């Protein structure tokens, strides 16, 4: 891919070793520049699943940037997410399906290329997140395997020999530790290849060349990965019109391209009722809403109490949320009947009871409908929608203080939340509100709803809040007994 005038014999020898060592292996390295697309048949399910699992990680990476996490925090959260959704073991690991893991990684990357190549903004966000993922993997890779990967590619860098190193001794020593100079190796590349190092004044420049110490070698690799991906995304975008004829893929790709908006969550099918062995009764909803609901569901509940009605989409969104929270169909009928207290029983039975039973899979096609996740709510028409996206700034600030003030949110917390909203990171704003209002339960900034994860589903927010409250109650009761 890259042409250079001088190719070291060491590189050629290493490349020959790689060919012999990995002959017949599709993915010889954990690290990947994704030069070649997947040339094999896949099912629609595998096509979508591989992309969704990867997108969960990329969305959390973007969330980490929005939350101003340090690099170490970002690396920890990303590694945790990778282990959960996209494990990628080293070549030396035993007892793992390395080939299958690397195939999934490869396929998911190229599917997301199709989803995110269609606009400059989507390409920019995808490249930034993918480059961060590559950096995390590079830093956590086995040093021996990392060297083998570097040796398998031509990065167009020129090793600085002893004569040239000695010639620029003083200059090179001024950009690093003097006591480490003798042992340090240097590589030179065109200065345009390492803009980050130049910006930080970490390399010596001479005649258009940047002299990069081996400890900063990774910057060349990262920049190469980013440039490589940017170019390939533009090329992919030119072929996208050909996919318009395939109706199977259009909806999937559209859905994937919205993944950075509200994060990517699994369908939330198990609520506190399943986890704690407790059921939610109709008379408990008011108290639960005041203490544990995210802003979107709290807003729906307040509107229902104030107006004694909700529009069709509001009832659907809130009703499914309550169902997954643990409200049985019998209790749901009681809850909605008391909420619509301005109509008689006959009207309620004709207009609403069937739809309630339908949402529980007891009428019609008897499907067990899942609750709406953040991405679906954020991309809805706006009524009821997500308050962080659809409220005016003035209304949102007022709503935040009136809703969460009793739970510990203060006026000094609001500017941080609003800044996140202005940058379009709505689910991150919701996550920060969760952290702020659960600090008394030991939740710190960056913890999210567990393991550093951002809020991606209203039921995820409520379930974690209820779990924390239950843990506090159990701890208090044990102290009383003691």
Coordinates of C-alpha atoms in Angstrom, one line a residue:
X1 CA 0.0 0.0 0.0
X2 CA 2.8 2.4 0.8
X3 CA 5.8 2.9 -1.4
X4 CA 9.3 3.7 0.0
X5 CA 12.6 4.0 -1.7
X6 CA 14.5 2.0 0.9
X7 CA 13.1 -1.1 2.4
X8 CA 15.1 -2.7 5.2
X9 CA 16.0 -6.3 4.9
X10 CA 14.8 -6.7 8.5
X11 CA 11.3 -5.8 7.3
X12 CA 11.4 -8.3 4.4
X13 CA 12.7 -11.1 6.7
X14 CA 10.0 -10.4 9.3
X15 CA 7.3 -10.4 6.6
X16 CA 8.5 -13.8 5.3
X17 CA 8.4 -15.1 8.8
X18 CA 4.8 -13.8 9.2
X19 CA 3.7 -15.5 6.0
X20 CA 5.1 -18.9 7.0
X21 CA 3.9 -18.6 10.6
X22 CA 0.4 -17.7 9.7
X23 CA -0.1 -19.5 6.5
X24 CA -3.8 -20.4 6.1
X25 CA -4.8 -18.2 9.0
X26 CA -7.4 -15.5 8.1
X27 CA -6.7 -13.2 11.1
X28 CA -3.1 -13.6 12.3
X29 CA -3.2 -10.6 14.5
X30 CA -5.5 -9.2 17.1
X31 CA -4.8 -5.7 15.8
X32 CA -6.3 -4.9 12.4
X33 CA -6.2 -2.1 9.8
X34 CA -9.2 -3.6 8.0
X35 CA -7.5 -3.5 4.6
X36 CA -9.8 -6.2 3.0
X37 CA -13.6 -6.4 3.2
X38 CA -15.2 -9.7 4.4
X39 CA -15.6 -11.9 1.3
X40 CA -18.0 -14.5 2.6
X41 CA -21.7 -15.1 3.0
X42 CA -23.4 -13.9 6.2
X43 CA -27.0 -14.1 7.5
X44 CA -28.9 -10.9 8.0
X45 CA -28.9 -11.7 11.8
X46 CA -25.1 -12.0 11.9
X47 CA -24.8 -8.8 9.8
X48 CA -26.8 -6.8 12.3
X49 CA -25.7 -8.4 15.5
X50 CA -22.0 -8.0 14.8
X51 CA -22.5 -4.3 14.0
X52 CA -24.7 -3.7 17.1
X53 CA -22.2 -5.2 19.5
X54 CA -19.4 -3.1 18.0
X55 CA -21.6 0.0 18.0
X56 CA -22.3 -0.4 21.8
X57 CA -18.5 0.0 22.3
X58 CA -18.1 3.0 19.9
X59 CA -21.1 4.8 21.4
X60 CA -19.6 4.4 24.9
X61 CA -16.3 5.7 23.6
X62 CA -18.1 8.8 22.3
X63 CA -19.9 9.1 25.6
X64 CA -16.6 9.0 27.4
X65 CA -15.3 11.9 25.3
X66 CA -18.5 13.9 26.1
X67 CA -18.1 13.2 29.8
X68 CA -14.4 14.4 29.7
X69 CA -13.1 11.1 31.1
X70 CA -9.4 10.8 31.4
X71 CA -7.6 8.4 29.0
X72 CA -7.1 5.8 31.8
X73 CA -10.8 5.9 32.6
X74 CA -11.8 5.7 28.9
X75 CA -9.5 2.8 28.5
X76 CA -10.9 0.9 31.5
X77 CA -14.5 1.5 30.4
X78 CA -13.8 0.5 26.8
X79 CA -11.9 -2.6 27.8
X80 CA -14.9 -3.6 30.0
X81 CA -17.3 -3.1 27.2
X82 CA -15.2 -5.0 24.8
X83 CA -15.0 -8.0 27.2
X84 CA -18.7 -7.9 27.4
X85 CA -19.8 -7.4 23.8
X86 CA -16.8 -7.9 21.6
X87 CA -14.1 -10.0 23.2
X88 CA -10.9 -10.2 21.2
X89 CA -8.3 -12.5 22.8
X90 CA -4.6 -12.5 22.0
X91 CA -3.0 -15.1 19.8
X92 CA -1.3 -16.7 22.8
X93 CA -4.6 -17.2 24.6
X94 CA -5.8 -20.8 25.1
X95 CA -9.3 -22.1 25.1
X96 CA -10.8 -19.3 23.1
X97 CA -12.4 -19.1 19.7
X98 CA -9.9 -16.5 18.3
X99 CA -10.9 -17.0 14.7
X100 CA -14.6 -16.5 15.4
X101 CA -13.9 -13.5 17.6
X102 CA -11.8 -11.8 14.9
X103 CA -14.3 -12.6 12.2
X104 CA -17.0 -10.9 14.2
X105 CA -14.7 -7.9 14.8
X106 CA -13.9 -7.7 11.1
X107 CA -17.5 -8.1 9.9
X108 CA -18.9 -5.5 12.4
X109 CA -16.3 -2.9 11.4
X110 CA -17.3 -3.1 7.7
X111 CA -21.0 -3.1 8.4
X112 CA -20.6 0.1 10.4
X113 CA -18.6 1.6 7.5
X114 CA -21.7 1.2 5.4
X115 CA -23.8 2.9 8.1
X116 CA -21.5 5.8 8.9
X117 CA -20.0 6.6 5.5
X118 CA -23.0 8.6 4.3
X119 CA -22.2 12.1 5.6
X120 CA -19.1 14.0 6.7
X121 CA -20.3 14.3 10.3
X122 CA -21.0 10.5 10.6
X123 CA -17.6 9.7 9.0
X124 CA -15.8 12.1 11.4
X125 CA -17.5 10.6 14.5
X126 CA -16.9 7.0 13.3
X127 CA -13.2 7.6 12.6
X128 CA -12.7 9.2 16.0
X129 CA -14.4 6.4 17.9
X130 CA -12.7 3.6 15.8
X131 CA -9.3 5.2 16.3
X132 CA -9.8 5.3 20.0
X133 CA -10.8 1.7 20.0
X134 CA -7.7 0.8 18.1
X135 CA -5.5 2.8 20.6
X136 CA -7.0 0.9 23.5
X137 CA -6.3 -2.4 21.8
X138 CA -2.8 -1.3 20.8
X139 CA -1.9 -0.3 24.4
X140 CA -3.4 -3.5 25.9
X141 CA -2.0 -5.9 23.3
X142 CA 0.8 -8.3 24.2
X143 CA 4.1 -6.6 23.4
X144 CA 5.4 -9.5 21.4
X145 CA 2.3 -9.7 19.3
X146 CA 2.3 -6.0 18.8
X147 CA 5.8 -6.1 17.4
X148 CA 4.8 -8.9 15.1
X149 CA 1.8 -6.8 13.8
X150 CA 4.1 -3.8 13.2
X151 CA 6.5 -6.0 11.4
X152 CA 3.8 -7.3 9.1
X153 CA 3.0 -3.8 7.7
X154 CA 5.1 -1.2 5.9
X155 CA 4.6 2.1 7.8
X156 CA 7.0 3.9 5.6
X157 CA 9.3 5.0 8.4
X158 CA 13.1 5.1 8.1
X159 CA 15.3 3.8 10.9
X160 CA 17.8 6.5 12.0
X161 CA 21.3 4.9 11.9
X162 CA 24.0 5.5 14.5
X163 CA 25.8 8.1 12.4
X164 CA 22.7 10.3 11.9
X165 CA 21.7 9.8 15.5
X166 CA 25.1 11.0 16.7
X167 CA 25.0 13.9 14.2
X168 CA 21.8 15.3 15.9
X169 CA 22.6 14.2 19.4
X170 CA 22.1 17.5 21.1
X171 CA 18.8 18.2 19.2
X172 CA 17.4 14.7 19.9
X173 CA 18.4 14.8 23.6
X174 CA 16.5 18.1 24.1
X175 CA 13.3 16.2 23.2
X176 CA 13.7 13.4 25.7
X177 CA 15.6 12.1 28.7
X178 CA 19.3 12.5 28.3
X179 CA 20.1 9.3 30.3
X180 CA 17.9 7.3 27.9
X181 CA 19.4 8.6 24.7
X182 CA 22.0 5.8 24.1
X183 CA 19.4 3.1 24.3
X184 CA 16.7 4.9 22.4
X185 CA 15.9 4.1 18.8
X186 CA 14.6 6.7 16.4
X187 CA 12.6 6.6 13.2
X188 CA 12.0 9.4 10.8
X189 CA 8.8 10.1 8.9
X190 CA 7.5 13.1 7.0
X191 CA 6.4 15.7 9.5
X192 CA 2.8 15.6 8.2
X193 CA 2.5 12.1 9.6
X194 CA 2.7 13.1 13.2
X195 CA 0.8 16.4 13.7
X196 CA -0.1 15.4 17.3
X197 CA 3.6 15.1 18.3
X198 CA 4.5 18.4 16.5
X199 CA 1.7 20.2 18.3
X200 CA 3.0 19.0 21.6
X201 CA 6.7 19.8 20.6
X202 CA 7.7 16.2 21.3
X203 CA 9.8 15.6 18.2
X204 CA 12.9 17.1 16.5
X205 CA 12.2 18.4 12.9
X206 CA 14.8 18.7 10.2
X207 CA 14.4 19.1 6.5
X208 CA 10.8 18.1 6.4
X209 CA 11.4 15.0 8.6
X210 CA 10.2 14.3 12.1
X211 CA 12.6 12.2 14.2
X212 CA 10.3 10.0 16.3
X213 CA 11.7 8.0 19.3
X214 CA 10.5 4.5 19.6
X215 CA 8.4 5.2 22.7
X216 CA 6.4 7.7 20.5
X217 CA 6.2 5.2 17.6
X218 CA 2.5 4.6 18.3
X219 CA 1.6 8.1 17.1
X220 CA 2.7 7.1 13.6
X221 CA 0.6 4.0 13.8
X222 CA -2.5 5.8 15.1
X223 CA -2.2 8.5 12.5
X224 CA -1.8 5.9 9.8
X225 CA -4.9 4.0 11.0
X226 CA -7.0 7.2 11.0
X227 CA -5.8 8.4 7.6
X228 CA -6.4 4.9 6.2
X229 CA -9.9 4.7 7.5
X230 CA -10.9 8.2 6.4
X231 CA -9.8 7.5 2.9
X232 CA -11.7 4.1 2.8
X233 CA -14.9 5.7 4.2
X234 CA -15.0 8.2 1.4
X235 CA -14.4 5.5 -1.1
X236 CA -17.2 3.4 0.5
X237 CA -19.7 6.3 0.3
X238 CA -19.3 6.4 -3.5
X239 CA -20.7 2.9 -3.7
X240 CA -23.6 3.4 -1.4
X241 CA -26.2 4.1 -4.1
X242 CA -25.8 0.5 -5.2
X243 CA -27.2 -0.7 -1.9
X244 CA -30.5 1.3 -2.3
X245 CA -31.9 -1.6 -4.3
X246 CA -31.4 -4.0 -1.4
X247 CA -34.5 -3.4 0.9
X248 CA -33.1 -5.8 3.5
X249 CA -30.2 -3.5 4.5
X250 CA -31.6 0.0 4.3
X251 CA -33.6 -0.1 7.5
X252 CA -30.7 -1.8 9.4
X253 CA -28.1 0.7 8.2
X254 CA -30.4 3.7 9.0
X255 CA -30.9 2.3 12.6
X256 CA -27.2 1.8 13.1
X257 CA -26.4 5.3 11.9
X258 CA -28.5 6.6 14.8
X259 CA -26.4 4.7 17.3
X260 CA -24.3 7.6 18.6
X261 CA -27.5 9.6 19.4
X262 CA -28.8 7.6 22.3
X263 CA -26.3 4.8 22.7
X264 CA -27.1 1.2 21.9
X265 CA -29.0 -0.9 24.4
X266 CA -30.2 -4.5 24.5
X267 CA -34.0 -4.9 24.7
X268 CA -34.7 -4.4 28.4
X269 CA -36.8 -7.5 29.2
X270 CA -35.9 -8.2 32.8
X271 CA -36.9 -5.6 35.4
X272 CA -36.7 -5.3 39.2
X273 CA -39.7 -7.7 39.5
X274 CA -37.6 -10.5 38.1
X275 CA -34.4 -9.5 39.8
X276 CA -35.8 -8.9 43.3
X277 CA -38.8 -11.2 43.4
X278 CA -41.1 -8.3 44.0
X279 CA -44.1 -7.1 41.9
X280 CA -45.0 -3.5 41.3
X281 CA -48.5 -2.5 42.3
X282 CA -50.5 0.4 40.9
X283 CA -50.5 2.4 44.1
X284 CA -46.6 2.3 44.2
X285 CA -46.1 4.1 40.9
X286 CA -46.4 7.7 42.2
X287 CA -43.7 7.0 44.8
X288 CA -41.5 5.2 42.3
X289 CA -41.8 8.0 39.8
X290 CA -40.7 10.6 42.3
X291 CA -37.6 8.7 43.3
X292 CA -36.5 6.5 40.5
X293 CA -37.8 7.5 37.1
X294 CA -35.6 9.1 34.4
X295 CA -36.8 12.5 33.1
X296 CA -38.7 11.1 30.1
X297 CA -40.9 8.8 32.2
X298 CA -41.2 11.3 35.0
X299 CA -42.5 13.8 32.5
X300 CA -45.0 11.4 31.2
X301 CA -46.2 10.6 34.7
X302 CA -46.5 14.3 35.6
X303 CA -48.5 15.0 32.5
X304 CA -50.8 12.0 33.2
X305 CA -51.4 13.2 36.7
X306 CA -52.0 16.8 35.6
X307 CA -54.2 16.2 32.6
X308 CA -55.7 12.8 33.4
X309 CA -54.8 11.7 29.9
X310 CA -51.9 11.0 27.5
X311 CA -51.9 10.8 23.8
X312 CA -51.6 7.4 22.0
X313 CA -47.8 7.5 21.8
X314 CA -47.4 8.7 25.3
X315 CA -49.6 5.9 26.6
X316 CA -47.7 3.3 24.5
X317 CA -44.2 4.6 25.7
X318 CA -45.1 4.9 29.3
X319 CA -47.2 1.8 29.5
X320 CA -44.4 -0.4 28.1
X321 CA -42.0 1.2 30.5
X322 CA -44.2 0.3 33.4
X323 CA -44.8 -3.2 32.1
X324 CA -41.1 -3.9 32.0
X325 CA -40.6 -2.3 35.3
X326 CA -42.8 -5.0 36.8
X327 CA -46.4 -3.9 36.6
X328 CA -48.6 -6.9 35.8
X329 CA -51.5 -6.6 33.4
X330 CA -54.0 -6.6 36.2
X331 CA -52.2 -3.9 38.1
X332 CA -51.7 -1.9 34.8
X333 CA -55.5 -1.9 34.2
X334 CA -56.0 -0.6 37.8
X335 CA -53.3 2.0 37.3
X336 CA -54.7 3.4 34.0
X337 CA -58.3 3.2 35.2
X338 CA -57.5 5.4 38.2
X339 CA -55.5 7.7 36.0
X340 CA -58.4 8.2 33.6
X341 CA -60.8 9.0 36.3
X342 CA -62.8 11.5 34.3
X343 CA -64.4 8.8 32.1
X344 CA -66.8 6.0 33.1
X345 CA -66.0 2.3 33.1
X346 CA -67.8 1.6 29.8
X347 CA -65.7 4.3 28.0
X348 CA -62.5 3.0 29.6
X349 CA -63.2 -0.6 28.6
X350 CA -64.0 0.4 25.0
X351 CA -61.1 2.8 24.4
X352 CA -58.2 1.6 26.6
X353 CA -58.5 -1.8 28.1
X354 CA -58.0 -3.7 24.9
X355 CA -54.8 -1.7 24.1
X356 CA -53.4 -2.4 27.6
X357 CA -54.0 -6.1 27.2
X358 CA -52.6 -5.9 23.6
X359 CA -49.3 -4.4 24.9
X360 CA -48.9 -7.4 27.3
X361 CA -49.4 -9.8 24.3
X362 CA -52.8 -10.9 25.4
X363 CA -54.7 -9.6 22.4
X364 CA -54.2 -9.2 18.7
X365 CA -51.1 -11.0 17.4
X366 CA -50.1 -11.7 21.0
X367 CA -46.6 -10.2 20.7
X368 CA -44.6 -9.3 23.9
X369 CA -43.7 -5.8 23.0
X370 CA -40.4 -4.4 24.5
X371 CA -40.1 -1.0 26.1
X372 CA -38.7 1.9 24.0
X373 CA -35.0 2.5 24.5
X374 CA -33.3 5.9 24.4
X375 CA -32.5 5.8 20.8
X376 CA -36.1 5.2 19.8
X377 CA -37.3 7.9 22.2
X378 CA -34.8 10.4 20.9
X379 CA -35.7 9.8 17.3
X380 CA -39.4 9.9 17.9
X381 CA -41.5 12.9 16.8
X382 CA -41.0 14.8 20.0
X383 CA -44.2 14.0 21.8
X384 CA -43.6 12.7 24.4
X385 CA -40.0 12.2 23.3
X386 CA -36.8 13.0 25.3
X387 CA -36.9 16.2 27.5
X388 CA -33.2 16.7 27.1
X389 CA -33.7 16.9 23.3
X390 CA -37.2 18.3 22.9
X391 CA -37.6 20.8 25.8
X392 CA -36.4 24.4 25.4
X393 CA -33.3 25.3 27.4
X394 CA -35.4 27.4 29.8
X395 CA -38.0 24.7 30.3
X396 CA -35.4 22.0 30.7
X397 CA -33.5 23.9 33.4
X398 CA -36.7 24.5 35.3
X399 CA -37.8 20.9 35.0
X400 CA -34.4 19.6 36.2
X401 CA -34.6 21.6 39.4
X402 CA -38.2 20.9 40.1
X403 CA -37.9 17.2 39.3
X404 CA -34.6 16.3 40.8
X405 CA -34.0 19.1 43.3
X406 CA -35.5 16.9 46.1
X407 CA -33.1 14.1 45.1
X408 CA -30.0 16.2 45.4
X409 CA -29.6 18.1 42.1
X410 CA -28.6 21.7 42.8
X411 CA -28.5 24.9 40.7
X412 CA -24.7 24.6 40.5
X413 CA -25.1 21.2 38.8
X414 CA -27.4 22.4 36.0
X415 CA -24.8 24.3 33.9
X416 CA -22.8 21.0 33.4
X417 CA -25.9 19.2 32.3
X418 CA -27.0 21.9 30.0
X419 CA -23.5 22.1 28.4
X420 CA -23.8 18.4 27.6
X421 CA -27.2 19.0 26.1
X422 CA -26.0 21.8 23.9
X423 CA -23.3 19.5 22.5
X424 CA -26.0 17.0 21.5
X425 CA -25.1 14.3 24.0
X426 CA -28.6 13.8 25.4
X427 CA -28.1 10.4 27.0
X428 CA -24.9 11.6 28.6
X429 CA -26.8 14.4 30.2
X430 CA -29.3 11.9 31.6
X431 CA -26.4 9.8 32.9
X432 CA -24.9 12.8 34.7
X433 CA -28.2 13.5 36.3
X434 CA -28.3 9.9 37.5
X435 CA -24.8 10.2 39.0
X436 CA -25.6 13.5 40.7
X437 CA -28.9 12.3 42.2
X438 CA -27.4 9.0 43.5
X439 CA -24.2 10.3 45.0
X440 CA -25.7 9.5 48.5
X441 CA -25.7 5.8 47.4
X442 CA -22.0 5.9 46.6
X443 CA -22.3 6.7 42.8
X444 CA -19.4 8.9 41.7
X445 CA -18.9 10.9 38.5
X446 CA -18.0 8.5 35.7
X447 CA -19.7 5.5 37.3
X448 CA -22.8 5.8 35.2
X449 CA -25.4 3.1 35.8
X450 CA -22.7 0.6 36.6
X451 CA -19.3 -0.2 35.2
X452 CA -19.1 3.3 33.7
X453 CA -21.9 2.6 31.3
X454 CA -24.1 5.5 30.1
X455 CA -27.9 5.4 30.3
X456 CA -29.3 3.9 27.1
X457 CA -32.7 2.8 28.3
X458 CA -35.3 4.3 30.7
X459 CA -35.8 0.9 32.4
X460 CA -32.0 0.6 32.9
X461 CA -32.1 3.9 34.8
X462 CA -35.1 3.0 36.9
X463 CA -33.8 -0.5 37.6
X464 CA -30.4 0.6 38.8
X465 CA -32.0 3.4 40.9
X466 CA -34.3 0.9 42.6
X467 CA -31.4 -1.5 43.1
X468 CA -29.3 1.1 44.8
X469 CA -32.3 2.1 47.1
X470 CA -32.9 -1.5 48.0
X471 CA -29.2 -2.0 48.9
X472 CA -29.3 1.1 51.1
X473 CA -32.4 -0.2 52.9
X474 CA -30.8 -3.6 53.5
X475 CA -27.7 -2.0 54.8
X476 CA -29.6 0.3 57.2
X477 CA -31.7 -2.7 58.5
X478 CA -28.5 -4.7 59.2
X479 CA -27.1 -1.8 61.1
X480 CA -30.2 -1.6 63.3
X481 CA -30.1 -5.4 64.0
X482 CA -26.4 -5.2 64.9

